[in-house]
Amino acid sequence: MLTFVGLGLFDVRDISVKGLDAVRRADAVYLEAYTSRLMGSSVDEMEQVFGKEIRLLGREDVEQHPDAVIDRARDGDVVFLTGGDPMVSTTHADLRIRAAEAGVPTVIVHASSIQSAVCGLSGLQNYRFGKSCSVPFPAAGWFPTTPLATVRANLDCGLHTLVYLDIQPDRYMRVPEAVGLLEEMAEATGQPAPDLYVGIARAGSESPVVAAGTADRLKAFDFGPPLHILIVPADLHPVEREYLETFAGL
Protein backbone atom coordinates (compact mmCIF):
# COMPACT_ATOMS: atom_id res chain seq x y z
CA MET A 1 0.00 0.00 0.00
CA LEU A 2 1.26 3.46 -0.93
CA THR A 3 -0.40 6.27 1.03
CA PHE A 4 0.05 9.88 -0.07
CA VAL A 5 -0.13 12.12 3.01
CA GLY A 6 -0.30 15.90 2.85
CA LEU A 7 1.62 17.79 5.52
CA GLY A 8 -0.27 21.06 5.13
CA LEU A 9 1.20 24.53 4.86
CA PHE A 10 3.73 25.47 7.50
CA ASP A 11 4.78 23.13 10.30
CA VAL A 12 4.47 19.66 11.74
CA ARG A 13 1.20 20.54 13.48
CA ASP A 14 -0.61 20.92 10.16
CA ILE A 15 -0.83 17.21 9.40
CA SER A 16 -4.30 15.71 9.91
CA VAL A 17 -5.04 13.09 12.57
CA LYS A 18 -5.76 10.64 9.75
CA GLY A 19 -2.42 11.46 8.14
CA LEU A 20 -0.56 11.09 11.42
CA ASP A 21 -2.16 7.69 11.98
CA ALA A 22 -0.99 6.57 8.53
CA VAL A 23 2.57 7.72 9.21
CA ARG A 24 2.78 5.99 12.57
CA ARG A 25 1.63 2.62 11.27
CA ALA A 26 3.82 2.77 8.12
CA ASP A 27 6.74 0.44 7.50
CA ALA A 28 8.60 3.18 5.60
CA VAL A 29 8.13 6.94 5.29
CA TYR A 30 9.45 9.09 2.44
CA LEU A 31 9.39 12.89 2.13
CA GLU A 32 9.38 14.77 -1.16
CA ALA A 33 10.85 18.20 -0.47
CA TYR A 34 11.32 19.83 -3.87
CA THR A 35 7.81 21.08 -4.74
CA SER A 36 7.18 22.65 -1.32
CA ARG A 37 8.74 22.89 2.13
CA LEU A 38 7.48 23.07 5.69
CA MET A 39 9.39 26.17 6.73
CA GLY A 40 8.20 25.93 10.33
CA SER A 41 9.57 22.43 11.04
CA SER A 42 12.75 20.52 10.30
CA VAL A 43 12.96 16.89 9.23
CA ASP A 44 14.47 16.08 12.63
CA GLU A 45 11.42 17.58 14.36
CA MET A 46 9.06 15.64 12.11
CA GLU A 47 10.90 12.40 12.94
CA GLN A 48 10.61 13.13 16.66
CA VAL A 49 6.88 13.96 16.49
CA PHE A 50 5.99 11.14 14.11
CA GLY A 51 8.22 8.57 15.74
CA LYS A 52 9.50 7.44 12.33
CA GLU A 53 12.65 7.68 10.26
CA ILE A 54 12.00 9.87 7.21
CA ARG A 55 13.87 9.32 3.96
CA LEU A 56 14.26 12.37 1.74
CA LEU A 57 13.56 12.13 -1.99
CA GLY A 58 14.81 14.47 -4.69
CA ARG A 59 13.07 15.26 -7.96
CA GLU A 60 14.93 12.54 -9.87
CA ASP A 61 14.05 9.97 -7.21
CA VAL A 62 10.34 10.63 -7.73
CA GLU A 63 10.12 11.45 -11.41
CA GLN A 64 12.75 9.16 -12.91
CA HIS A 65 13.57 6.46 -10.36
CA PRO A 66 10.49 5.75 -8.20
CA ASP A 67 11.00 1.98 -8.27
CA ALA A 68 12.43 1.85 -4.74
CA VAL A 69 9.28 3.45 -3.31
CA ILE A 70 6.90 1.34 -5.38
CA ASP A 71 8.76 -1.91 -4.68
CA ARG A 72 8.69 -1.24 -0.94
CA ALA A 73 4.94 -0.54 -1.14
CA ARG A 74 4.33 -3.97 -2.73
CA ASP A 75 5.31 -5.71 0.49
CA GLY A 76 4.30 -3.23 3.19
CA ASP A 77 2.73 0.08 4.13
CA VAL A 78 4.61 3.04 2.66
CA VAL A 79 3.80 6.71 3.26
CA PHE A 80 4.82 9.39 0.77
CA LEU A 81 4.79 12.81 2.48
CA THR A 82 4.36 16.08 0.62
CA GLY A 83 3.95 19.69 1.61
CA GLY A 84 0.43 21.03 1.09
CA ASP A 85 -2.03 18.62 -0.51
CA PRO A 86 -0.53 15.55 -2.21
CA MET A 87 -2.15 15.74 -5.64
CA VAL A 88 -1.73 19.43 -6.39
CA SER A 89 1.58 18.63 -8.11
CA THR A 90 1.46 16.64 -11.34
CA THR A 91 4.61 14.76 -10.36
CA HIS A 92 2.66 13.13 -7.51
CA ALA A 93 -0.17 12.16 -9.82
CA ASP A 94 2.38 10.49 -12.10
CA LEU A 95 3.76 8.50 -9.16
CA ARG A 96 0.27 7.31 -8.26
CA ILE A 97 -0.32 6.17 -11.86
CA ARG A 98 2.98 4.25 -11.86
CA ALA A 99 2.06 2.57 -8.60
CA ALA A 100 -1.33 1.53 -9.99
CA GLU A 101 0.32 0.14 -13.12
CA ALA A 102 2.59 -1.93 -10.86
CA GLY A 103 -0.42 -3.32 -9.02
CA VAL A 104 0.19 -1.35 -5.82
CA PRO A 105 -2.97 0.01 -4.14
CA THR A 106 -2.89 3.70 -3.21
CA VAL A 107 -4.69 6.00 -0.79
CA ILE A 108 -4.70 9.81 -0.46
CA VAL A 109 -4.90 11.67 2.84
CA HIS A 110 -5.58 15.28 1.94
CA ALA A 111 -4.37 18.40 3.73
CA SER A 112 -4.56 22.17 3.49
CA SER A 113 -3.22 23.60 0.25
CA ILE A 114 -1.86 26.97 -0.76
CA GLN A 115 -4.44 26.98 -3.56
CA SER A 116 -7.24 27.38 -1.05
CA ALA A 117 -5.29 29.27 1.62
CA VAL A 118 -4.61 32.20 -0.70
CA CYS A 119 -8.35 32.79 -1.05
CA GLY A 120 -8.81 33.12 2.69
CA LEU A 121 -5.75 35.33 3.13
CA SER A 122 -6.40 37.62 0.15
CA GLY A 123 -10.21 37.54 -0.03
CA LEU A 124 -10.04 36.81 -3.75
CA GLN A 125 -12.88 34.53 -4.79
CA ASN A 126 -11.74 31.00 -5.60
CA TYR A 127 -13.91 30.56 -8.69
CA ARG A 128 -12.28 33.60 -10.31
CA PHE A 129 -8.82 32.04 -10.61
CA GLY A 130 -7.58 30.95 -14.02
CA LYS A 131 -4.55 28.91 -14.98
CA SER A 132 -1.66 29.15 -12.53
CA CYS A 133 2.00 29.58 -13.48
CA SER A 134 5.47 29.49 -11.96
CA VAL A 135 8.25 32.07 -12.07
CA PRO A 136 11.67 30.35 -12.12
CA PHE A 137 15.04 31.84 -11.28
CA PRO A 138 16.63 32.95 -14.59
CA ALA A 139 19.79 31.23 -15.74
CA ALA A 140 22.54 32.17 -18.17
CA GLY A 141 20.93 32.45 -21.61
CA TRP A 142 17.52 31.42 -20.28
CA PHE A 143 14.78 33.87 -19.35
CA PRO A 144 11.32 32.40 -20.05
CA THR A 145 8.44 34.84 -20.53
CA THR A 146 5.58 32.31 -20.52
CA PRO A 147 4.54 33.26 -16.95
CA LEU A 148 3.59 36.74 -18.13
CA ALA A 149 1.74 35.28 -21.12
CA THR A 150 -0.33 33.16 -18.71
CA VAL A 151 -1.04 36.20 -16.55
CA ARG A 152 -2.10 38.31 -19.55
CA ALA A 153 -4.38 35.55 -20.89
CA ASN A 154 -6.09 35.28 -17.50
CA LEU A 155 -6.48 39.05 -17.22
CA ASP A 156 -8.08 39.15 -20.66
CA CYS A 157 -10.70 36.71 -19.30
CA GLY A 158 -11.19 38.60 -16.03
CA LEU A 159 -9.41 35.88 -14.01
CA HIS A 160 -6.88 36.03 -11.18
CA THR A 161 -3.53 34.24 -11.49
CA LEU A 162 -1.78 32.27 -8.77
CA VAL A 163 1.97 32.57 -9.38
CA TYR A 164 4.18 29.94 -7.74
CA LEU A 165 7.71 31.09 -6.89
CA ASP A 166 10.79 28.98 -7.50
CA ILE A 167 12.16 26.75 -4.73
CA GLN A 168 15.74 25.52 -5.03
CA PRO A 169 17.97 23.64 -2.56
CA ASP A 170 19.85 26.77 -1.56
CA ARG A 171 17.41 29.63 -2.20
CA TYR A 172 13.76 30.61 -2.29
CA MET A 173 12.29 33.22 -4.59
CA ARG A 174 10.56 36.08 -2.80
CA VAL A 175 7.68 38.31 -3.83
CA PRO A 176 9.74 41.45 -4.62
CA GLU A 177 12.03 39.44 -6.89
CA ALA A 178 9.10 37.76 -8.67
CA VAL A 179 7.40 41.10 -9.30
CA GLY A 180 10.62 42.48 -10.73
CA LEU A 181 10.96 39.48 -13.04
CA LEU A 182 7.40 39.88 -14.33
CA GLU A 183 8.19 43.52 -15.08
CA GLU A 184 11.32 42.45 -16.95
CA MET A 185 9.22 39.99 -18.96
CA ALA A 186 6.83 42.80 -19.86
CA GLU A 187 9.68 44.98 -21.04
CA ALA A 188 11.24 42.13 -23.04
CA THR A 189 7.99 41.20 -24.80
CA GLY A 190 6.34 44.59 -25.15
CA GLN A 191 3.31 43.40 -23.21
CA PRO A 192 1.84 45.58 -20.45
CA ALA A 193 2.88 44.72 -16.92
CA PRO A 194 0.14 44.03 -14.36
CA ASP A 195 -1.24 47.00 -12.46
CA LEU A 196 -1.87 45.20 -9.18
CA TYR A 197 -0.23 42.41 -7.19
CA VAL A 198 -0.92 40.56 -3.95
CA GLY A 199 1.99 39.00 -2.10
CA ILE A 200 1.65 36.42 0.67
CA ALA A 201 4.35 35.08 2.98
CA ARG A 202 4.28 32.11 5.37
CA ALA A 203 0.70 30.99 4.78
CA GLY A 204 -0.43 28.65 7.53
CA SER A 205 1.85 30.18 10.15
CA GLU A 206 0.69 32.18 13.17
CA SER A 207 1.86 35.40 11.51
CA PRO A 208 1.30 35.32 7.74
CA VAL A 209 1.97 38.52 5.85
CA VAL A 210 -0.33 39.77 3.09
CA ALA A 211 0.27 42.95 1.11
CA ALA A 212 -1.43 44.32 -2.01
CA GLY A 213 -0.48 47.17 -4.29
CA THR A 214 1.51 48.29 -7.26
CA ALA A 215 4.79 46.79 -8.38
CA ASP A 216 6.72 49.60 -6.71
CA ARG A 217 5.01 49.00 -3.37
CA LEU A 218 5.55 45.24 -3.37
CA LYS A 219 9.15 45.46 -4.55
CA ALA A 220 9.89 47.70 -1.56
CA PHE A 221 7.81 45.73 0.94
CA ASP A 222 9.52 43.52 3.53
CA PHE A 223 7.64 40.22 3.49
CA GLY A 224 10.12 38.50 5.77
CA PRO A 225 11.28 34.88 5.46
CA PRO A 226 9.90 32.36 2.90
CA LEU A 227 7.85 30.67 1.64
CA HIS A 228 6.30 33.39 -0.52
CA ILE A 229 3.61 33.25 -3.19
CA LEU A 230 2.22 35.88 -5.56
CA ILE A 231 -1.21 36.64 -7.00
CA VAL A 232 -1.98 38.87 -9.97
CA PRO A 233 -5.63 39.89 -9.53
CA ALA A 234 -8.02 40.76 -12.32
CA ASP A 235 -10.58 43.56 -11.90
CA LEU A 236 -11.76 43.33 -8.32
CA HIS A 237 -15.27 42.61 -7.11
CA PRO A 238 -16.29 45.24 -4.49
CA VAL A 239 -16.05 42.67 -1.69
CA GLU A 240 -12.59 41.56 -2.88
CA ARG A 241 -11.43 45.18 -2.92
CA GLU A 242 -12.79 45.84 0.57
CA TYR A 243 -11.09 42.67 1.87
CA LEU A 244 -7.74 43.71 0.41
CA GLU A 245 -8.14 47.22 1.80
CA THR A 246 -8.91 45.79 5.24
CA PHE A 247 -6.34 43.02 5.45
CA ALA A 248 -3.65 43.78 2.84
CA GLY A 249 -3.23 47.55 2.88
CA LEU A 250 -4.56 48.16 -0.60
CSV table of C-alpha atoms in Angstrom, one decimal:
chain,number,residue,atom,x,y,z
A,1,MET,CA,0.0,0.0,0.0
A,2,LEU,CA,1.3,3.5,-0.9
A,3,THR,CA,-0.4,6.3,1.0
A,4,PHE,CA,0.1,9.9,-0.1
A,5,VAL,CA,-0.1,12.1,3.0
A,6,GLY,CA,-0.3,15.9,2.9
A,7,LEU,CA,1.6,17.8,5.5
A,8,GLY,CA,-0.3,21.1,5.1
A,9,LEU,CA,1.2,24.5,4.9
A,10,PHE,CA,3.7,25.5,7.5
A,11,ASP,CA,4.8,23.1,10.3
A,12,VAL,CA,4.5,19.7,11.7
A,13,ARG,CA,1.2,20.5,13.5
A,14,ASP,CA,-0.6,20.9,10.2
A,15,ILE,CA,-0.8,17.2,9.4
A,16,SER,CA,-4.3,15.7,9.9
A,17,VAL,CA,-5.0,13.1,12.6
A,18,LYS,CA,-5.8,10.6,9.8
A,19,GLY,CA,-2.4,11.5,8.1
A,20,LEU,CA,-0.6,11.1,11.4
A,21,ASP,CA,-2.2,7.7,12.0
A,22,ALA,CA,-1.0,6.6,8.5
A,23,VAL,CA,2.6,7.7,9.2
A,24,ARG,CA,2.8,6.0,12.6
A,25,ARG,CA,1.6,2.6,11.3
A,26,ALA,CA,3.8,2.8,8.1
A,27,ASP,CA,6.7,0.4,7.5
A,28,ALA,CA,8.6,3.2,5.6
A,29,VAL,CA,8.1,6.9,5.3
A,30,TYR,CA,9.4,9.1,2.4
A,31,LEU,CA,9.4,12.9,2.1
A,32,GLU,CA,9.4,14.8,-1.2
A,33,ALA,CA,10.8,18.2,-0.5
A,34,TYR,CA,11.3,19.8,-3.9
A,35,THR,CA,7.8,21.1,-4.7
A,36,SER,CA,7.2,22.6,-1.3
A,37,ARG,CA,8.7,22.9,2.1
A,38,LEU,CA,7.5,23.1,5.7
A,39,MET,CA,9.4,26.2,6.7
A,40,GLY,CA,8.2,25.9,10.3
A,41,SER,CA,9.6,22.4,11.0
A,42,SER,CA,12.8,20.5,10.3
A,43,VAL,CA,13.0,16.9,9.2
A,44,ASP,CA,14.5,16.1,12.6
A,45,GLU,CA,11.4,17.6,14.4
A,46,MET,CA,9.1,15.6,12.1
A,47,GLU,CA,10.9,12.4,12.9
A,48,GLN,CA,10.6,13.1,16.7
A,49,VAL,CA,6.9,14.0,16.5
A,50,PHE,CA,6.0,11.1,14.1
A,51,GLY,CA,8.2,8.6,15.7
A,52,LYS,CA,9.5,7.4,12.3
A,53,GLU,CA,12.6,7.7,10.3
A,54,ILE,CA,12.0,9.9,7.2
A,55,ARG,CA,13.9,9.3,4.0
A,56,LEU,CA,14.3,12.4,1.7
A,57,LEU,CA,13.6,12.1,-2.0
A,58,GLY,CA,14.8,14.5,-4.7
A,59,ARG,CA,13.1,15.3,-8.0
A,60,GLU,CA,14.9,12.5,-9.9
A,61,ASP,CA,14.1,10.0,-7.2
A,62,VAL,CA,10.3,10.6,-7.7
A,63,GLU,CA,10.1,11.4,-11.4
A,64,GLN,CA,12.7,9.2,-12.9
A,65,HIS,CA,13.6,6.5,-10.4
A,66,PRO,CA,10.5,5.7,-8.2
A,67,ASP,CA,11.0,2.0,-8.3
A,68,ALA,CA,12.4,1.8,-4.7
A,69,VAL,CA,9.3,3.5,-3.3
A,70,ILE,CA,6.9,1.3,-5.4
A,71,ASP,CA,8.8,-1.9,-4.7
A,72,ARG,CA,8.7,-1.2,-0.9
A,73,ALA,CA,4.9,-0.5,-1.1
A,74,ARG,CA,4.3,-4.0,-2.7
A,75,ASP,CA,5.3,-5.7,0.5
A,76,GLY,CA,4.3,-3.2,3.2
A,77,ASP,CA,2.7,0.1,4.1
A,78,VAL,CA,4.6,3.0,2.7
A,79,VAL,CA,3.8,6.7,3.3
A,80,PHE,CA,4.8,9.4,0.8
A,81,LEU,CA,4.8,12.8,2.5
A,82,THR,CA,4.4,16.1,0.6
A,83,GLY,CA,3.9,19.7,1.6
A,84,GLY,CA,0.4,21.0,1.1
A,85,ASP,CA,-2.0,18.6,-0.5
A,86,PRO,CA,-0.5,15.6,-2.2
A,87,MET,CA,-2.1,15.7,-5.6
A,88,VAL,CA,-1.7,19.4,-6.4
A,89,SER,CA,1.6,18.6,-8.1
A,90,THR,CA,1.5,16.6,-11.3
A,91,THR,CA,4.6,14.8,-10.4
A,92,HIS,CA,2.7,13.1,-7.5
A,93,ALA,CA,-0.2,12.2,-9.8
A,94,ASP,CA,2.4,10.5,-12.1
A,95,LEU,CA,3.8,8.5,-9.2
A,96,ARG,CA,0.3,7.3,-8.3
A,97,ILE,CA,-0.3,6.2,-11.9
A,98,ARG,CA,3.0,4.3,-11.9
A,99,ALA,CA,2.1,2.6,-8.6
A,100,ALA,CA,-1.3,1.5,-10.0
A,101,GLU,CA,0.3,0.1,-13.1
A,102,ALA,CA,2.6,-1.9,-10.9
A,103,GLY,CA,-0.4,-3.3,-9.0
A,104,VAL,CA,0.2,-1.4,-5.8
A,105,PRO,CA,-3.0,0.0,-4.1
A,106,THR,CA,-2.9,3.7,-3.2
A,107,VAL,CA,-4.7,6.0,-0.8
A,108,ILE,CA,-4.7,9.8,-0.5
A,109,VAL,CA,-4.9,11.7,2.8
A,110,HIS,CA,-5.6,15.3,1.9
A,111,ALA,CA,-4.4,18.4,3.7
A,112,SER,CA,-4.6,22.2,3.5
A,113,SER,CA,-3.2,23.6,0.2
A,114,ILE,CA,-1.9,27.0,-0.8
A,115,GLN,CA,-4.4,27.0,-3.6
A,116,SER,CA,-7.2,27.4,-1.1
A,117,ALA,CA,-5.3,29.3,1.6
A,118,VAL,CA,-4.6,32.2,-0.7
A,119,CYS,CA,-8.3,32.8,-1.0
A,120,GLY,CA,-8.8,33.1,2.7
A,121,LEU,CA,-5.8,35.3,3.1
A,122,SER,CA,-6.4,37.6,0.2
A,123,GLY,CA,-10.2,37.5,0.0
A,124,LEU,CA,-10.0,36.8,-3.8
A,125,GLN,CA,-12.9,34.5,-4.8
A,126,ASN,CA,-11.7,31.0,-5.6
A,127,TYR,CA,-13.9,30.6,-8.7
A,128,ARG,CA,-12.3,33.6,-10.3
A,129,PHE,CA,-8.8,32.0,-10.6
A,130,GLY,CA,-7.6,31.0,-14.0
A,131,LYS,CA,-4.5,28.9,-15.0
A,132,SER,CA,-1.7,29.1,-12.5
A,133,CYS,CA,2.0,29.6,-13.5
A,134,SER,CA,5.5,29.5,-12.0
A,135,VAL,CA,8.2,32.1,-12.1
A,136,PRO,CA,11.7,30.4,-12.1
A,137,PHE,CA,15.0,31.8,-11.3
A,138,PRO,CA,16.6,32.9,-14.6
A,139,ALA,CA,19.8,31.2,-15.7
A,140,ALA,CA,22.5,32.2,-18.2
A,141,GLY,CA,20.9,32.5,-21.6
A,142,TRP,CA,17.5,31.4,-20.3
A,143,PHE,CA,14.8,33.9,-19.3
A,144,PRO,CA,11.3,32.4,-20.1
A,145,THR,CA,8.4,34.8,-20.5
A,146,THR,CA,5.6,32.3,-20.5
A,147,PRO,CA,4.5,33.3,-17.0
A,148,LEU,CA,3.6,36.7,-18.1
A,149,ALA,CA,1.7,35.3,-21.1
A,150,THR,CA,-0.3,33.2,-18.7
A,151,VAL,CA,-1.0,36.2,-16.5
A,152,ARG,CA,-2.1,38.3,-19.5
A,153,ALA,CA,-4.4,35.5,-20.9
A,154,ASN,CA,-6.1,35.3,-17.5
A,155,LEU,CA,-6.5,39.1,-17.2
A,156,ASP,CA,-8.1,39.2,-20.7
A,157,CYS,CA,-10.7,36.7,-19.3
A,158,GLY,CA,-11.2,38.6,-16.0
A,159,LEU,CA,-9.4,35.9,-14.0
A,160,HIS,CA,-6.9,36.0,-11.2
A,161,THR,CA,-3.5,34.2,-11.5
A,162,LEU,CA,-1.8,32.3,-8.8
A,163,VAL,CA,2.0,32.6,-9.4
A,164,TYR,CA,4.2,29.9,-7.7
A,165,LEU,CA,7.7,31.1,-6.9
A,166,ASP,CA,10.8,29.0,-7.5
A,167,ILE,CA,12.2,26.7,-4.7
A,168,GLN,CA,15.7,25.5,-5.0
A,169,PRO,CA,18.0,23.6,-2.6
A,170,ASP,CA,19.9,26.8,-1.6
A,171,ARG,CA,17.4,29.6,-2.2
A,172,TYR,CA,13.8,30.6,-2.3
A,173,MET,CA,12.3,33.2,-4.6
A,174,ARG,CA,10.6,36.1,-2.8
A,175,VAL,CA,7.7,38.3,-3.8
A,176,PRO,CA,9.7,41.4,-4.6
A,177,GLU,CA,12.0,39.4,-6.9
A,178,ALA,CA,9.1,37.8,-8.7
A,179,VAL,CA,7.4,41.1,-9.3
A,180,GLY,CA,10.6,42.5,-10.7
A,181,LEU,CA,11.0,39.5,-13.0
A,182,LEU,CA,7.4,39.9,-14.3
A,183,GLU,CA,8.2,43.5,-15.1
A,184,GLU,CA,11.3,42.5,-16.9
A,185,MET,CA,9.2,40.0,-19.0
A,186,ALA,CA,6.8,42.8,-19.9
A,187,GLU,CA,9.7,45.0,-21.0
A,188,ALA,CA,11.2,42.1,-23.0
A,189,THR,CA,8.0,41.2,-24.8
A,190,GLY,CA,6.3,44.6,-25.1
A,191,GLN,CA,3.3,43.4,-23.2
A,192,PRO,CA,1.8,45.6,-20.5
A,193,ALA,CA,2.9,44.7,-16.9
A,194,PRO,CA,0.1,44.0,-14.4
A,195,ASP,CA,-1.2,47.0,-12.5
A,196,LEU,CA,-1.9,45.2,-9.2
A,197,TYR,CA,-0.2,42.4,-7.2
A,198,VAL,CA,-0.9,40.6,-3.9
A,199,GLY,CA,2.0,39.0,-2.1
A,200,ILE,CA,1.6,36.4,0.7
A,201,ALA,CA,4.3,35.1,3.0
A,202,ARG,CA,4.3,32.1,5.4
A,203,ALA,CA,0.7,31.0,4.8
A,204,GLY,CA,-0.4,28.7,7.5
A,205,SER,CA,1.8,30.2,10.2
A,206,GLU,CA,0.7,32.2,13.2
A,207,SER,CA,1.9,35.4,11.5
A,208,PRO,CA,1.3,35.3,7.7
A,209,VAL,CA,2.0,38.5,5.9
A,210,VAL,CA,-0.3,39.8,3.1
A,211,ALA,CA,0.3,43.0,1.1
A,212,ALA,CA,-1.4,44.3,-2.0
A,213,GLY,CA,-0.5,47.2,-4.3
A,214,THR,CA,1.5,48.3,-7.3
A,215,ALA,CA,4.8,46.8,-8.4
A,216,ASP,CA,6.7,49.6,-6.7
A,217,ARG,CA,5.0,49.0,-3.4
A,218,LEU,CA,5.5,45.2,-3.4
A,219,LYS,CA,9.1,45.5,-4.5
A,220,ALA,CA,9.9,47.7,-1.6
A,221,PHE,CA,7.8,45.7,0.9
A,222,ASP,CA,9.5,43.5,3.5
A,223,PHE,CA,7.6,40.2,3.5
A,224,GLY,CA,10.1,38.5,5.8
A,225,PRO,CA,11.3,34.9,5.5
A,226,PRO,CA,9.9,32.4,2.9
A,227,LEU,CA,7.8,30.7,1.6
A,228,HIS,CA,6.3,33.4,-0.5
A,229,ILE,CA,3.6,33.3,-3.2
A,230,LEU,CA,2.2,35.9,-5.6
A,231,ILE,CA,-1.2,36.6,-7.0
A,232,VAL,CA,-2.0,38.9,-10.0
A,233,PRO,CA,-5.6,39.9,-9.5
A,234,ALA,CA,-8.0,40.8,-12.3
A,235,ASP,CA,-10.6,43.6,-11.9
A,236,LEU,CA,-11.8,43.3,-8.3
A,237,HIS,CA,-15.3,42.6,-7.1
A,238,PRO,CA,-16.3,45.2,-4.5
A,239,VAL,CA,-16.0,42.7,-1.7
A,240,GLU,CA,-12.6,41.6,-2.9
A,241,ARG,CA,-11.4,45.2,-2.9
A,242,GLU,CA,-12.8,45.8,0.6
A,243,TYR,CA,-11.1,42.7,1.9
A,244,LEU,CA,-7.7,43.7,0.4
A,245,GLU,CA,-8.1,47.2,1.8
A,246,THR,CA,-8.9,45.8,5.2
A,247,PHE,CA,-6.3,43.0,5.4
A,248,ALA,CA,-3.7,43.8,2.8
A,249,GLY,CA,-3.2,47.5,2.9
A,250,LEU,CA,-4.6,48.2,-0.6
